[in-house]
Short mmCIF file of C-alpha atoms in Angstrom, two decimals:
data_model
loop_
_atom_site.label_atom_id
_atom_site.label_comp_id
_atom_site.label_asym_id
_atom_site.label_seq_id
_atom_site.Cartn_x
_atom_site.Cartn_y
_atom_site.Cartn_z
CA UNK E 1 -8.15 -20.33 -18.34
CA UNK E 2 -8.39 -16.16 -18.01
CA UNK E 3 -11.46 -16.14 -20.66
CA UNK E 4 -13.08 -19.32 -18.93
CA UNK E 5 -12.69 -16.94 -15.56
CA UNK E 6 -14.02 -14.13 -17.10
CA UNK E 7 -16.67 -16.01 -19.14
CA UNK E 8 -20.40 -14.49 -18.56
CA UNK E 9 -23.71 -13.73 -19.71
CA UNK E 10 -25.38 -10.53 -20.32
CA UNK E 11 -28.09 -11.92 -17.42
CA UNK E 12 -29.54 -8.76 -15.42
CA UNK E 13 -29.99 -10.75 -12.74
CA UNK E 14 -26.89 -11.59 -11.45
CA UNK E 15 -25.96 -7.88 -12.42
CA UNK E 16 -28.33 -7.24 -9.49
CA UNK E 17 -26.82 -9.80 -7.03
CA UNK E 18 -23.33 -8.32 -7.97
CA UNK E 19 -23.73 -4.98 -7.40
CA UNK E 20 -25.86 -5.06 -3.98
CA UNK E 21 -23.08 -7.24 -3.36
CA UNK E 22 -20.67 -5.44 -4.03
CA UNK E 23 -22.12 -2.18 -2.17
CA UNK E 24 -22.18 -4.07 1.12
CA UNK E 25 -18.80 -5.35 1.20
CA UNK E 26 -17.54 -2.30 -0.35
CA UNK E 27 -18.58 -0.84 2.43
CA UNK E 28 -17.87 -3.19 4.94
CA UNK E 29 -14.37 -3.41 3.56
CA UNK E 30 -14.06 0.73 3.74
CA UNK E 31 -14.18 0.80 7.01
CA UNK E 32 -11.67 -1.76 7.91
CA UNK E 33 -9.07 -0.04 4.96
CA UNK E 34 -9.73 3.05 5.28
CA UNK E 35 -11.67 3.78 8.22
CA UNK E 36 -14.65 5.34 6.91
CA UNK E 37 -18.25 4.57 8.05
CA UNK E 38 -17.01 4.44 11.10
CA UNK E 39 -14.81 1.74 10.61
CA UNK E 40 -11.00 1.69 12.66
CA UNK E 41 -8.88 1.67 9.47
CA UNK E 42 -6.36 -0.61 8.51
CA UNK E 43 -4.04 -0.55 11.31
CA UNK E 44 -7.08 -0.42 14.01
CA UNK E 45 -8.50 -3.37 12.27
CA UNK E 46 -5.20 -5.73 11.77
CA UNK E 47 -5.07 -4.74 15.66
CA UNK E 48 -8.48 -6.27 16.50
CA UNK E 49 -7.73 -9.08 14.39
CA UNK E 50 -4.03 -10.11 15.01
CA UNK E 51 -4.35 -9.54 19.05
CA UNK E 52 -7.58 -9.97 20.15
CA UNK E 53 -9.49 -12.31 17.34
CA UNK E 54 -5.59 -14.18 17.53
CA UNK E 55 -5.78 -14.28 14.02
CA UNK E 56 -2.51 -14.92 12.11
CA UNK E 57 -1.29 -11.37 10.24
CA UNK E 58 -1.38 -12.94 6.81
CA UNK E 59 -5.12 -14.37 7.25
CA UNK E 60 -6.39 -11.28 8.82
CA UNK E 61 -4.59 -9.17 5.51
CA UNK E 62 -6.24 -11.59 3.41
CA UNK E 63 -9.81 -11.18 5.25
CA UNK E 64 -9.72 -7.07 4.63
CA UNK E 65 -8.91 -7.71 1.01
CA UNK E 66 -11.34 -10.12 0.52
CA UNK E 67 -14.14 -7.78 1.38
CA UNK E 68 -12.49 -4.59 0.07
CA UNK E 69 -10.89 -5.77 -2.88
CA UNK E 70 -13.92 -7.96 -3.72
CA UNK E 71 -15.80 -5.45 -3.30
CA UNK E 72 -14.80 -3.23 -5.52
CA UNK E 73 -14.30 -5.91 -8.40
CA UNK E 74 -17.96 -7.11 -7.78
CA UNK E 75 -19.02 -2.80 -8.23
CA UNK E 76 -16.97 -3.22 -11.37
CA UNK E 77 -17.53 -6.74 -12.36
CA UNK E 78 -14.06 -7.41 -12.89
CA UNK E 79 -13.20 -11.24 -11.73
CA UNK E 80 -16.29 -11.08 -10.48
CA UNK E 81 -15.97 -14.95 -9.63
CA UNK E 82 -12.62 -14.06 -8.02
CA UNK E 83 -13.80 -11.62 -5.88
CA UNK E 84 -17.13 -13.77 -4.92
CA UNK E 85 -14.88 -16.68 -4.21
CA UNK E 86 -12.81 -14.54 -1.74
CA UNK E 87 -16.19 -13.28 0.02
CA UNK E 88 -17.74 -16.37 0.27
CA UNK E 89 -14.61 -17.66 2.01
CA UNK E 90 -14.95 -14.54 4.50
CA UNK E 91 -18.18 -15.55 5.43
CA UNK E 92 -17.82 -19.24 6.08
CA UNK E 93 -14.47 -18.42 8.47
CA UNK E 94 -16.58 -15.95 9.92
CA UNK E 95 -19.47 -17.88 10.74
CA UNK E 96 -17.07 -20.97 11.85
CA UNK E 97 -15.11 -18.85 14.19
CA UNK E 98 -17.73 -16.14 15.60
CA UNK E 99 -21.44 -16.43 14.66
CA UNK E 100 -22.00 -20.71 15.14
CA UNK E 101 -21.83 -19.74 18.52
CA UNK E 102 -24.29 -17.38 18.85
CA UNK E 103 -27.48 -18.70 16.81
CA UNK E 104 -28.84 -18.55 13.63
CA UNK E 105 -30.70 -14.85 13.90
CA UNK E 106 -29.40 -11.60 13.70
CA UNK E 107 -29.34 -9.57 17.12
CA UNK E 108 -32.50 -7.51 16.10
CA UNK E 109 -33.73 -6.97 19.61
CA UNK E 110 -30.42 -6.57 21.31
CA UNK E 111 -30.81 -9.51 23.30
CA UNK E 112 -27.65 -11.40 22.25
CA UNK E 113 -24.30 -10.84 22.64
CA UNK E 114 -23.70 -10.57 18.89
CA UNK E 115 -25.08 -11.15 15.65
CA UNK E 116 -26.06 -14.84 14.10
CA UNK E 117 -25.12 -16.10 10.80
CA UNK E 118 -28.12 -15.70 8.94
CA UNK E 119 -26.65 -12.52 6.90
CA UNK E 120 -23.74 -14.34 6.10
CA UNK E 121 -25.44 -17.80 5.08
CA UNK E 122 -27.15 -14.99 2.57
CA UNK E 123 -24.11 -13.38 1.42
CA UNK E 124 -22.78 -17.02 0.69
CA UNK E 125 -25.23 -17.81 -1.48
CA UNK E 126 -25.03 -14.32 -3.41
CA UNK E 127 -21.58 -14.99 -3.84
CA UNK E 128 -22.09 -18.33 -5.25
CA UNK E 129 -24.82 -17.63 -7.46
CA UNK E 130 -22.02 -14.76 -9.10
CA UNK E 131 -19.42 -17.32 -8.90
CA UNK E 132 -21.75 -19.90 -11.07
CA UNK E 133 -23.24 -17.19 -13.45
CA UNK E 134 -20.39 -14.87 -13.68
CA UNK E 135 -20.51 -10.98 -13.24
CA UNK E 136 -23.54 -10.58 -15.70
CA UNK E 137 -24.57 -7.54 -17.88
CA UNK E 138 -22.73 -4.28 -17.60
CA UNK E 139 -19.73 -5.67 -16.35
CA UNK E 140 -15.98 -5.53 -17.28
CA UNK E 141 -15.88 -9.27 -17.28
CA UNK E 142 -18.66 -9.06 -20.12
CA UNK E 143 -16.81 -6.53 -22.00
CA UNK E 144 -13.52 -8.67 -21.85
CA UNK E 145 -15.63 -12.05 -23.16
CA UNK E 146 -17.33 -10.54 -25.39
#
């Protein structure tokens, strides 16, 4: 089961998809850990998410590990399809619960009042692609199955 998980090709392409991947939601996840890019931190974030998104503690513990967690395994490529699985699940909760509502495009012109779901229909199929393929060349995954 662990080696069929960890199973991968050498591909550079999905090496590509992984690691922008992983950059964004590195970064995303960052600032809702640890506060940086001007993110609110952990506590800050489980705040926004428990009382005012009325998200359930466990779900909204889940979502920051998801993105930083899987972020930092798709930078490494370690469970690569783990880590893609738990972003791809970010994005479709996120779309079903904020972004539906608000259109398809991103607020580019600051018209809205927030952002569509185009970046995260993207981001899904990133994320699938990885969980498909596999983590790709350079990767601990490829190391491990090797």
């Amino acid at each position: 089961m662990f080696r069929k998980l960890i199973n991968t090709t050498g591909d550079p392409a999905v090496t590509v998809l992984r690691l922008i991947l992983g950059v964004v939601f590195f970064a995303h996840g960052a600032q809702k850990t640890l506060g940086w890019f001007g993110g609110y931190g952990f506590s800050g974030t489980m705040g926004f998410f428990t009382q005012q998104a009325h998200i359930p503690a466990a779900l909204a513990f889940l979502a920051i590990c998801a993105e930083f967690l899987g972020g930092i395994g798709l930078l490494l490529g370690l469970l690569g399809r783990v880590a893609a699985f738990g972003i791809a699940c970010n994005m479709v909760v996120a779309i079903a619960m904020v972004h539906r509502h608000i259109g398809f495009f991103a607020n580019w012109y600051g018209t809205q009042k927030g952002e569509g779901y185009e970046y995260h229909l993207l981001a899904i199929a990133v994320a699938l692609a990885i969980m498909i393929k596999g983590s790709g060349a350079f990767s601990i995954d490829r190391a491990l199955s090797s």
